[in-house]
Amino acid sequence: MANPVLVEVLRGAIVESAHRGAVAVFDGDGKPVWEIGDTTKPVFPRSAVKAIQALPLIESGAADAYGFGNRELALACASHSGEPAHVELARSMLAKAGLDQSALECGTHWPSSHDAEIALARGGGSPNALHNNCSGKHAGFLCTCVHSGIDPRGYVKAGHGMQEMVRDAMQAVTGTVHGADERAIDGCSIPTYAVPLRSFALGFARMATATGFGPERAKAAKRLLSACMAEPFFVAGTGRADVALMEAAPGRIFAKGGAEGVHCAAIPELGLGIAVKCDDGASRAGDAMVAAVLAKLLHADEALSARLLGLANEAIESRIGAKVGSLRPTAAIG
Amino acid sequence: MANPVLVEVLRGAIVESAHRGAVAVFDGDGKPVWEIGDTTKPVFPRSAVKAIQALPLIESGAADAYGFGNRELALACASHSGEPAHVELARSMLAKAGLDQSALECGTHWPSSHDAEIALARGGGSPNALHNNCSGKHAGFLCTCVHSGIDPRGYVKAGHGMQEMVRDAMQAVTGTVHGADERAIDGCSIPTYAVPLRSFALGFARMATATGFGPERAKAAKRLLSACMAEPFFVAGTGRADVALMEAAPGRIFAKGGAEGVHCAAIPELGLGIAVKCDDGASRAGDAMVAAVLAKLLHADEALSARLLGLANEAIESRIGAKVGSLRPTAAIG
């Protein structure tokens, strides 16, 4: 059966396009609090789980050895926009481990920030792997390898010690086996595993509550979510959805999107983890879905809830900047 | 009821995302030849109907008065990529009517061609309205106004003589009333009307066969489709789907995409018009859907059909250029 329409795209008063999807909200004990659509269907979480993938950076002792603070930890959990501050911080993280951009195996692309892209081109520059939106995560992987005495070469490949650590963390936190049959390759060349959407909601509830974690993991999870909430710009970039969501309630909302319409989030004060997947892979809809879910769960704070709903109803403008439409969450999610 | 899934997005061997949609194939007499999903639902055709919107440019006598050939007519039907050849041609069309870019009311955006965008920035330039993907259509509107003695100011607005001519052509060709209740504003500021998807399939079957057209309109429709098929680069740009589709069978396939996953096409030798809409608005899926439909309708030419199916199964690459997935039309459309 098809998942319900969760977000409509209006042009004038008419629905032009519609996005279906699924939503899972769990508490740290594994209790489903709210589910829409099929939350048992396997989903590639892509970049939405970078905070879980960053646990080894802290648990290995590398983050402390290299003196990483909130900004570096946020960048290790980031899909950044390639703005100068992101690029410089990724460079400095690598330098702490005696490495440079040539060690990165994530590939190169122009900054996803249009302003940063134009500025780079105007200055006669070209992008390198530091501009890749995943360079902070990869810098974290490389620092973990060097600090742990593991040869970093091939660190992106399934079976390499680094990816085994990442898979172990993902399996433990989500409580779900990540087998070879579930594996494919992410845009930045590391493995990504398709497991039920609800696993990620449970995983982020545990990241926020530390339910069932030992003391080291509990501390590491708290440090990572706190770092992202303290430095949202370093998790994403200027004008990005995750920055708007986390700045809407500083320290109270963690949010991280991934490619193909996935979004994970956590509300520490409620002990809840959230995972959404837009069936068709549209980020605009994944962003609106998670904003609508957060607005609903945080309804007791009316001003915050209204602000989050505003983010879920993003305007669509013509090329002269006139408002000609908007996104609109449906009753199924509102 | 939900429309069927027509295109799946694979990562490795697993379906990561899925696109639903509707397909209408009609002949010039108004007979449905093939329909999938709900083809009676109103759809904004956006840029997919620019060839119909360009009829007044020829019928008013402006195209002949200004000496427009295939390239100019193709550009008047285009959503171009803002490459230098597109920009220069739009400029020269305006100059024929004694105008320059300041007359354009479509708004400005950076070239949609990434290479053109970077080259413009490297040269210290900034975009103007000529880089807008719709500048050729708007140049055609302005030439029509000037030649017809109509004040061009405000030519984008509903009720202006130019948009009345466009609406008359759309209504006559699609056989469907375009009323104020169906109207919204397109990205380039002109009106767009949501009418049943099947109307556009019928419209393009008529554009290809001239069924029911008077001799002047028959000639104008043939000239426009022929111009686009002769000069596909000027309808789109380097690496674009419509260029690949039209170059797959020179002179035998007309194809034009629009925003939000709409695609129209015609196969003159079969006398058929085609319209597809991806429910969620994804261009990647609209492109794949129309390629799959063309492959099916042209199955008698096995080599061509295989080439079109190849276009429908576009590869997805990681940032290092490794193939990590692909689009795949489903059995419902294959």
XYZ file of C-alpha atoms in Angstrom:
668
model
C 0.000 0.000 0.000
C 1.227 3.483 -0.809
C 2.407 5.688 2.039
C 0.174 8.755 2.555
C 0.793 12.170 1.019
C 2.542 14.170 3.762
C 3.546 17.328 1.887
C 1.781 19.120 -0.966
C 3.345 21.678 -3.293
C 0.947 24.515 -4.079
C 1.131 26.865 -7.061
C -1.481 29.537 -6.517
C -4.390 27.682 -4.894
C -3.800 24.425 -6.799
C -1.772 21.377 -5.695
C 0.966 21.028 -8.324
C 2.956 18.123 -6.855
C 2.675 15.846 -3.816
C 5.168 13.940 -1.684
C 4.417 10.676 0.101
C 6.444 9.407 2.985
C 6.801 7.619 6.284
C 7.504 8.925 9.787
C 8.773 7.097 12.866
C 9.001 8.609 16.357
C 10.383 6.354 19.099
C 11.462 6.684 22.687
C 14.745 5.300 24.013
C 13.120 2.118 25.306
C 12.070 1.193 21.778
C 8.453 2.208 22.165
C 6.848 3.656 19.023
C 5.308 7.007 19.954
C 4.011 8.011 16.504
C 4.231 6.223 13.170
C 2.879 7.154 9.736
C 3.139 4.856 6.726
C 5.388 1.820 6.487
C 8.244 2.338 8.957
C 9.500 -1.252 8.585
C 10.639 -0.744 4.987
C 14.440 -0.617 4.586
C 15.799 2.874 3.952
C 19.347 4.063 3.264
C 19.922 6.731 5.942
C 22.683 8.390 3.916
C 24.065 11.465 5.681
C 21.259 11.661 8.268
C 23.190 9.317 10.613
C 26.567 11.066 10.539
C 26.309 11.785 14.280
C 26.164 8.017 14.967
C 28.996 7.428 12.495
C 31.094 9.951 14.462
C 30.957 7.967 17.731
C 34.313 6.210 17.048
C 36.006 9.621 16.675
C 35.279 10.270 20.357
C 35.316 6.702 21.679
C 38.754 6.035 20.152
C 40.154 8.993 22.071
C 41.071 10.803 18.841
C 38.807 13.830 19.410
C 40.424 14.489 22.803
C 43.938 13.781 21.580
C 43.532 16.382 18.835
C 41.712 18.856 21.064
C 38.461 18.930 19.075
C 35.738 21.207 20.410
C 32.129 21.738 19.415
C 32.946 23.095 15.952
C 35.145 20.179 14.931
C 32.639 17.657 16.303
C 29.767 19.425 14.507
C 31.759 19.347 11.255
C 32.408 15.612 11.726
C 28.582 15.179 11.788
C 28.012 17.607 8.892
C 26.892 17.798 5.304
C 28.417 21.251 5.000
C 27.938 23.770 2.221
C 31.624 24.199 1.371
C 31.784 27.753 2.701
C 35.268 29.043 3.582
C 34.827 28.411 7.334
C 33.878 24.774 6.672
C 36.787 24.200 4.334
C 39.328 25.777 6.684
C 38.089 23.783 9.670
C 38.267 20.478 7.750
C 41.813 21.407 6.707
C 42.812 22.145 10.300
C 41.324 18.852 11.552
C 43.416 16.909 9.046
C 46.507 18.932 9.949
C 46.154 17.883 13.607
C 46.663 14.289 12.438
C 49.554 15.292 10.186
C 47.470 14.891 7.030
C 46.196 17.076 4.219
C 43.398 16.915 1.655
C 45.241 14.307 -0.409
C 44.291 11.728 2.229
C 40.551 12.304 1.632
C 38.834 9.585 -0.444
C 35.398 11.256 -0.631
C 35.853 12.841 -4.050
C 35.518 16.458 -5.094
C 32.584 18.691 -5.942
C 31.900 22.420 -6.112
C 30.557 23.947 -2.870
C 26.836 23.334 -2.462
C 26.544 26.951 -1.285
C 25.903 28.916 -4.454
C 27.561 32.014 -3.020
C 30.652 30.016 -2.033
C 30.766 28.416 -5.464
C 30.612 31.762 -7.287
C 33.214 33.295 -4.964
C 35.562 30.359 -5.555
C 35.168 30.676 -9.343
C 35.535 34.489 -9.264
C 38.824 34.057 -7.421
C 40.040 31.704 -10.138
C 39.876 28.719 -7.801
C 38.687 25.172 -8.258
C 37.222 22.831 -5.662
C 39.154 20.069 -3.953
C 38.061 17.286 -1.618
C 37.837 19.738 1.311
C 34.830 21.347 -0.431
C 33.023 17.993 -0.521
C 30.055 18.286 1.865
C 31.334 15.157 3.665
C 34.915 16.350 4.219
C 34.380 16.901 7.948
C 33.123 13.351 8.428
C 36.032 12.022 6.411
C 38.491 14.178 8.352
C 37.019 12.587 11.484
C 37.527 9.099 10.013
C 41.133 9.901 9.116
C 41.870 11.330 12.577
C 40.361 8.197 14.153
C 42.565 5.950 12.004
C 45.793 7.857 12.667
C 45.157 8.116 16.404
C 44.289 4.388 16.561
C 47.376 3.350 14.564
C 45.296 2.018 11.639
C 46.599 2.545 8.088
C 44.085 5.083 6.744
C 44.467 4.126 3.078
C 41.205 2.670 1.762
C 39.331 3.874 4.868
C 36.123 4.285 2.822
C 35.873 0.609 1.876
C 33.638 -1.989 3.528
C 35.916 -4.270 5.575
C 38.454 -1.536 6.432
C 38.865 -1.133 10.178
C 37.326 2.355 10.073
C 34.134 1.197 8.360
C 33.939 -1.805 10.715
C 33.950 0.632 13.663
C 31.229 2.699 11.970
C 29.134 -0.378 11.247
C 29.535 -1.634 14.833
C 28.311 1.725 16.142
C 25.382 1.807 13.712
C 24.341 -1.744 14.622
C 24.595 -1.187 18.365
C 22.794 2.168 18.390
C 19.983 1.169 16.007
C 19.717 -2.400 17.342
C 19.668 -3.671 13.759
C 21.998 -5.966 11.823
C 23.774 -4.192 8.952
C 24.626 -7.083 6.605
C 26.273 -7.243 3.191
C 22.879 -7.770 1.530
C 21.728 -4.377 2.829
C 24.858 -2.574 1.642
C 25.370 -0.065 -1.174
C 27.793 2.812 -1.747
C 27.079 6.361 -0.619
C 27.944 9.436 -2.705
C 31.176 9.910 -0.695
C 32.211 6.264 -1.329
C 31.582 4.796 2.151
C 29.107 1.920 2.697
C 25.477 2.763 3.480
C 23.044 0.112 4.715
C 19.290 -0.038 4.094
C 17.511 -0.999 7.338
C 13.978 -0.242 8.587
C 13.222 3.475 8.981
C 12.067 2.900 12.577
C 15.608 1.747 13.497
C 16.877 5.269 12.972
C 14.142 6.786 15.146
C 15.115 4.363 17.912
C 18.804 5.106 17.300
C 18.373 8.854 17.737
C 16.161 8.378 20.810
C 19.059 6.400 22.295
C 21.592 9.034 21.203
C 19.484 11.592 23.117
C 18.743 9.465 26.203
C 21.719 7.054 26.299
C 19.256 4.248 27.108
C 21.226 1.002 27.225
C 24.554 2.733 26.511
C 27.663 2.241 28.641
C 29.112 5.379 30.269
C 31.668 6.063 27.487
C 29.107 5.851 24.690
C 26.582 7.849 26.716
C 29.139 10.642 27.086
C 30.179 10.499 23.426
C 26.568 10.614 22.162
C 25.747 13.578 24.389
C 28.887 15.409 23.290
C 28.085 14.959 19.596
C 24.439 16.052 19.768
C 25.367 18.974 22.031
C 28.126 20.052 19.635
C 25.739 20.040 16.655
C 23.088 21.974 18.585
C 25.730 24.498 19.736
C 27.219 25.014 16.256
C 24.482 24.346 13.671
C 26.281 26.364 10.970
C 29.071 23.764 11.014
C 26.522 20.929 10.554
C 25.132 22.503 7.360
C 25.643 26.128 6.268
C 24.067 29.475 5.482
C 20.339 29.263 4.847
C 20.113 25.486 5.267
C 17.132 23.666 6.801
C 19.069 22.006 9.639
C 20.445 25.357 10.763
C 16.947 26.863 10.817
C 15.544 23.884 12.740
C 18.311 23.861 15.352
C 18.363 27.657 15.705
C 14.593 27.661 16.257
C 15.193 26.232 19.743
C 18.881 26.339 20.690
C 19.934 23.178 22.541
C 16.471 21.626 22.327
C 16.361 20.204 18.781
C 18.918 18.096 16.933
C 18.265 17.655 13.199
C 20.289 16.204 10.335
C 19.155 15.569 6.777
C 20.524 13.102 4.277
C 20.251 12.621 0.534
C 17.070 11.188 -1.032
C 14.638 12.787 1.407
C 15.795 11.246 4.691
C 15.809 13.289 7.876
C 16.683 12.277 11.427
C 16.114 14.350 14.550
C 16.013 14.172 18.328
C 14.261 16.115 21.074
C 16.347 15.474 24.199
C 13.830 17.050 26.632
C 11.161 14.588 25.464
C 13.582 11.668 25.069
C 12.396 11.136 21.486
C 14.104 10.186 18.242
C 12.589 10.927 14.817
C 13.214 9.519 11.335
C 11.375 10.495 8.141
C 11.777 9.354 4.543
C 10.145 11.007 1.571
C 9.364 8.097 -0.786
C 10.518 9.935 -3.898
C 13.756 11.218 -2.409
C 12.993 14.970 -2.468
C 14.914 16.967 0.141
C 12.383 19.813 0.038
C 9.752 17.354 1.285
C 11.976 15.564 3.822
C 12.835 18.975 5.271
C 9.143 19.975 5.481
C 8.136 16.614 6.968
C 10.630 16.749 9.833
C 9.722 20.385 10.562
C 6.015 19.443 10.726
C 6.740 16.457 13.005
C 8.858 18.624 15.323
C 6.084 21.263 15.395
C 3.576 18.609 16.447
C 5.767 17.007 19.111
C 6.690 20.404 20.572
C 3.097 21.755 20.456
C 3.220 22.652 24.160
C 5.577 25.524 23.240
C 3.197 27.433 20.993
C 5.653 30.044 19.728
C 8.253 27.403 18.844
C 5.649 25.168 17.237
C 4.444 28.063 15.058
C 8.008 28.856 14.023
C 8.625 25.211 13.036
C 5.360 25.112 11.089
C 6.504 28.223 9.242
C 9.630 26.325 8.178
C 7.421 23.450 6.978
C 5.425 25.849 4.767
C 8.336 27.176 2.719
C 7.456 29.734 0.042
C 8.046 29.146 -3.668
C 9.108 32.267 -5.569
C 9.252 33.277 -9.213
C 12.499 34.544 -10.707
C 11.548 38.118 -9.817
C 11.042 37.086 -6.181
C 7.222 37.120 -6.110
C 5.583 34.426 -3.976
C 3.774 32.077 -6.375
C 3.266 29.030 -4.167
C 4.418 27.116 -1.120
C 4.909 23.728 0.465
C 2.114 22.578 2.814
C 2.120 19.613 5.200
C -1.131 17.616 4.964
C -3.545 16.689 7.755
C -1.849 13.260 7.927
C 1.249 14.855 9.487
C -0.094 18.127 10.928
C -6.212 6.200 -5.720
C -2.473 6.663 -6.016
C -0.900 6.639 -9.462
C 1.435 3.652 -10.007
C 5.199 3.733 -9.447
C 6.689 4.315 -12.905
C 10.367 4.873 -12.076
C 12.478 3.372 -9.299
C 15.803 4.714 -8.076
C 18.247 1.910 -7.297
C 21.291 2.150 -5.046
C 23.199 -1.091 -5.424
C 20.470 -3.734 -5.781
C 18.008 -1.965 -3.467
C 15.214 0.456 -4.389
C 16.088 3.693 -2.568
C 13.319 5.976 -3.877
C 10.308 5.620 -6.165
C 8.403 8.003 -8.429
C 4.694 7.732 -9.210
C 3.113 9.335 -12.206
C 0.620 9.413 -15.034
C 1.056 9.026 -18.790
C -1.249 10.028 -21.637
C -0.701 9.137 -25.295
C -3.297 10.428 -27.761
C -3.740 10.619 -31.496
C -4.786 13.785 -33.323
C -8.439 12.748 -33.438
C -8.564 12.722 -29.645
C -8.404 8.955 -29.260
C -6.497 7.739 -26.179
C -3.853 5.276 -27.361
C -2.230 4.522 -23.995
C -2.993 5.876 -20.543
C -1.469 5.102 -17.144
C -2.789 6.539 -13.893
C -5.172 9.475 -13.617
C -4.811 11.523 -16.808
C -7.871 13.667 -16.031
C -6.237 15.385 -13.056
C -5.297 19.028 -13.719
C -1.581 19.595 -14.216
C 0.389 22.801 -14.755
C 2.318 22.126 -17.991
C 4.932 24.763 -17.172
C 7.642 24.934 -19.853
C 6.608 21.697 -21.579
C 4.146 23.604 -23.799
C 6.436 26.389 -24.995
C 6.074 25.174 -28.593
C 2.316 25.818 -28.405
C 2.937 29.162 -26.696
C 5.195 30.114 -29.641
C 2.421 29.794 -32.257
C 1.576 33.539 -32.135
C 5.211 34.377 -32.953
C 4.717 32.765 -36.366
C 0.994 33.406 -36.865
C 1.412 37.133 -36.193
C 3.978 37.336 -38.986
C 6.720 38.434 -36.566
C 8.988 35.431 -37.167
C 9.033 36.087 -40.913
C 9.324 39.844 -40.529
C 12.446 39.410 -38.398
C 13.857 36.591 -40.545
C 13.837 33.934 -37.834
C 15.130 30.508 -38.853
C 15.216 27.156 -37.068
C 17.571 28.334 -34.324
C 15.491 31.345 -33.324
C 12.275 29.311 -33.404
C 13.891 26.531 -31.342
C 15.054 29.117 -28.796
C 11.517 30.550 -28.619
C 10.380 27.023 -27.564
C 13.351 26.489 -25.209
C 14.264 26.145 -21.582
C 17.885 26.795 -22.413
C 20.921 26.312 -20.204
C 22.234 29.861 -20.474
C 25.282 28.868 -22.516
C 26.906 31.658 -24.537
C 25.236 30.615 -27.821
C 21.794 30.739 -26.182
C 22.418 34.136 -24.632
C 23.757 35.657 -27.838
C 20.849 34.346 -29.898
C 18.274 35.727 -27.447
C 20.075 39.076 -27.584
C 20.018 39.089 -31.400
C 16.291 38.216 -31.480
C 15.515 41.205 -29.272
C 17.767 43.445 -31.366
C 15.723 42.605 -34.488
C 12.736 44.212 -32.759
C 14.827 47.163 -31.614
C 14.897 45.961 -28.007
C 17.473 44.807 -25.497
C 17.475 42.730 -22.321
C 15.907 45.553 -20.307
C 12.570 44.736 -21.999
C 12.574 41.180 -20.568
C 10.233 40.663 -17.582
C 11.221 37.042 -16.859
C 13.722 37.787 -14.089
C 17.349 36.806 -13.788
C 19.139 33.656 -12.684
C 22.575 32.149 -13.137
C 22.924 29.819 -16.156
C 21.546 26.351 -15.417
C 24.598 24.944 -17.217
C 27.174 24.525 -14.474
C 30.036 25.018 -16.927
C 28.458 28.229 -18.245
C 27.869 29.450 -14.708
C 31.490 28.872 -13.652
C 32.811 30.457 -16.861
C 30.629 33.531 -16.306
C 31.859 33.884 -12.709
C 35.517 33.282 -13.682
C 35.230 36.119 -16.188
C 33.946 38.412 -13.453
C 30.470 38.489 -14.996
C 27.014 38.351 -13.495
C 23.848 36.975 -15.046
C 21.157 39.146 -16.591
C 17.688 38.302 -17.913
C 19.197 36.861 -21.122
C 20.610 33.985 -19.023
C 17.120 33.119 -17.756
C 16.219 29.740 -19.270
C 13.019 31.330 -20.651
C 14.677 34.315 -22.368
C 14.107 32.888 -25.859
C 10.383 32.475 -25.218
C 10.203 35.982 -23.808
C 12.190 37.373 -26.748
C 9.572 35.711 -28.960
C 6.772 37.354 -26.976
C 8.428 40.764 -27.258
C 9.003 40.387 -31.005
C 5.344 39.389 -31.421
C 4.206 42.472 -29.517
C 6.429 44.926 -31.387
C 5.561 43.485 -34.784
C 1.849 43.540 -33.911
C 1.959 47.110 -32.616
C 1.082 46.111 -29.057
C 2.779 47.959 -26.178
C 5.061 45.233 -24.778
C 5.180 46.608 -21.229
C 3.571 44.160 -18.830
C 3.523 41.433 -21.519
C 3.849 38.722 -18.823
C 0.588 39.592 -17.097
C -2.726 37.779 -17.504
C -5.000 40.036 -19.548
C -2.163 41.607 -21.597
C -2.702 41.105 -25.339
C 0.326 38.809 -25.573
C -0.907 36.434 -22.867
C -4.401 36.506 -24.417
C -2.882 35.292 -27.692
C -0.979 32.568 -25.818
C -4.093 31.490 -23.942
C -6.153 31.417 -27.134
C -3.545 29.162 -28.761
C -3.382 26.870 -25.708
C -7.176 26.568 -25.543
C -7.586 25.886 -29.252
C -4.757 23.353 -29.500
C -5.589 21.430 -26.311
C -9.358 21.781 -26.743
C -9.633 22.803 -23.085
C -10.871 25.964 -21.401
C -8.094 27.821 -19.544
C -10.041 29.829 -16.955
C -8.997 32.154 -14.145
C -9.696 29.415 -11.575
C -7.025 27.223 -13.193
C -4.429 30.002 -13.280
C -1.222 30.447 -11.321
C 2.110 32.157 -12.012
C 5.029 30.355 -13.630
C 8.663 30.859 -12.559
C 9.171 33.386 -15.389
C 6.080 35.404 -14.305
C 3.652 34.424 -17.100
C 0.335 32.678 -16.363
C 0.247 28.867 -16.311
C -3.054 26.960 -16.282
C -3.724 23.575 -14.660
C -5.827 21.454 -17.032
C -6.084 17.656 -17.432
C -2.815 15.949 -18.377
C -4.519 14.246 -21.323
C -5.208 17.676 -22.897
C -1.491 18.137 -23.492
C -1.144 14.710 -25.143
C -3.982 15.639 -27.481
C -2.429 19.084 -28.023
C 0.919 17.668 -29.141
C -0.756 15.043 -31.334
C -2.479 17.965 -33.077
C 0.768 19.942 -33.269
C 2.289 16.908 -35.052
C -0.677 16.089 -37.325
C -2.437 19.463 -37.699
C -5.755 17.657 -37.203
C -8.479 20.293 -37.147
C -6.048 23.178 -37.730
C -6.495 25.775 -40.462
C -3.674 26.034 -43.023
C -1.832 28.871 -41.242
C -1.769 27.099 -37.877
C -0.878 23.793 -39.541
C 2.142 25.452 -41.161
C 3.168 27.238 -37.958
C 2.943 24.065 -35.836
C 4.992 22.087 -38.337
C 7.615 24.833 -38.525
C 8.004 24.970 -34.741
C 8.318 21.206 -34.159
C 10.663 20.886 -37.151
C 12.820 23.736 -35.875
C 13.150 22.112 -32.425
C 13.989 18.729 -33.940
C 16.548 20.344 -36.260
C 18.243 22.369 -33.491
C 17.789 20.487 -30.192
C 20.745 22.261 -28.564
C 18.793 25.524 -28.792
C 15.766 23.914 -27.078
C 17.835 22.888 -24.042
C 21.648 22.698 -23.910
C 24.728 20.563 -23.468
C 24.010 17.217 -21.846
C 20.297 17.842 -21.383
C 17.607 15.143 -21.649
C 15.638 16.784 -24.475
C 18.767 17.028 -26.610
C 19.531 13.331 -26.056
C 15.938 12.339 -26.861
C 15.723 14.418 -30.047
C 19.237 13.447 -31.204
C 18.386 9.767 -30.718
C 16.218 9.949 -33.846
C 16.746 13.212 -35.746
C 13.485 14.595 -37.082
C 11.402 11.741 -35.641
C 11.005 12.734 -31.978
C 9.977 16.068 -30.478
C 10.421 16.348 -26.695
C 10.177 19.218 -24.232
C 10.325 19.044 -20.450
C 8.894 21.477 -17.932
C 9.396 22.111 -14.236
C 7.832 19.803 -11.627
C 8.262 16.593 -13.616
C 6.146 17.364 -16.672
C 7.237 16.214 -20.106
C 5.507 16.549 -23.466
C 6.540 14.839 -26.699
C 5.344 13.991 -30.184
C 6.133 11.264 -32.709
C 5.083 12.746 -36.079
C 5.448 9.468 -38.041
C 2.934 7.794 -35.696
C 0.749 10.882 -35.344
C 0.974 10.651 -31.550
C 1.253 13.187 -28.751
C 2.566 12.294 -25.282
C 2.280 13.959 -21.880
C 3.707 12.659 -18.598
C 3.651 14.076 -15.080
C 5.692 12.752 -12.194
C 3.423 13.204 -9.151
C 6.199 14.502 -6.910
C 7.633 16.927 -9.450
C 11.045 15.298 -9.981
C 12.606 16.084 -13.371
C 14.851 13.014 -13.205
C 11.710 10.876 -13.162
C 9.765 12.878 -15.761
C 12.768 12.545 -18.081
C 12.962 8.769 -17.511
C 9.194 8.337 -17.936
C 9.036 10.052 -21.316
C 12.113 8.141 -22.534
C 10.495 4.841 -21.506
C 7.201 5.780 -23.209
C 9.017 6.770 -26.424
C 10.980 3.474 -26.312
C 7.729 1.530 -26.057
C 5.903 3.438 -28.807
C 8.912 3.169 -31.147
C 9.545 -0.534 -30.377
C 9.434 -1.421 -34.090
C 12.837 0.293 -34.441
C 14.794 -1.962 -32.101
C 18.055 -0.009 -32.122
C 16.285 3.277 -31.414
C 14.111 1.704 -28.738
C 17.201 0.307 -26.990
C 18.874 3.715 -27.123
C 15.826 5.394 -25.587
C 15.623 2.741 -22.862
C 19.275 3.441 -22.101
C 18.345 7.092 -21.518
C 15.531 5.962 -19.194
C 18.008 3.941 -17.090
C 20.341 6.821 -16.226
C 23.313 5.916 -14.013
C 23.852 7.416 -10.551
C 27.499 8.059 -9.706
C 29.449 8.701 -6.532
C 31.656 11.798 -6.233
C 34.620 9.823 -7.579
C 32.593 8.837 -10.663
C 31.884 5.204 -9.718
C 28.463 3.861 -10.725
C 26.549 3.224 -7.503
C 22.983 3.014 -8.783
C 20.575 3.938 -11.555
C 17.042 4.890 -12.462
C 14.808 2.030 -13.683
C 11.375 2.269 -15.307
C 8.942 -0.270 -13.799
C 6.887 -2.913 -15.601
C 3.917 -0.516 -15.489
C 5.592 1.695 -18.108
C 8.048 -0.720 -19.786
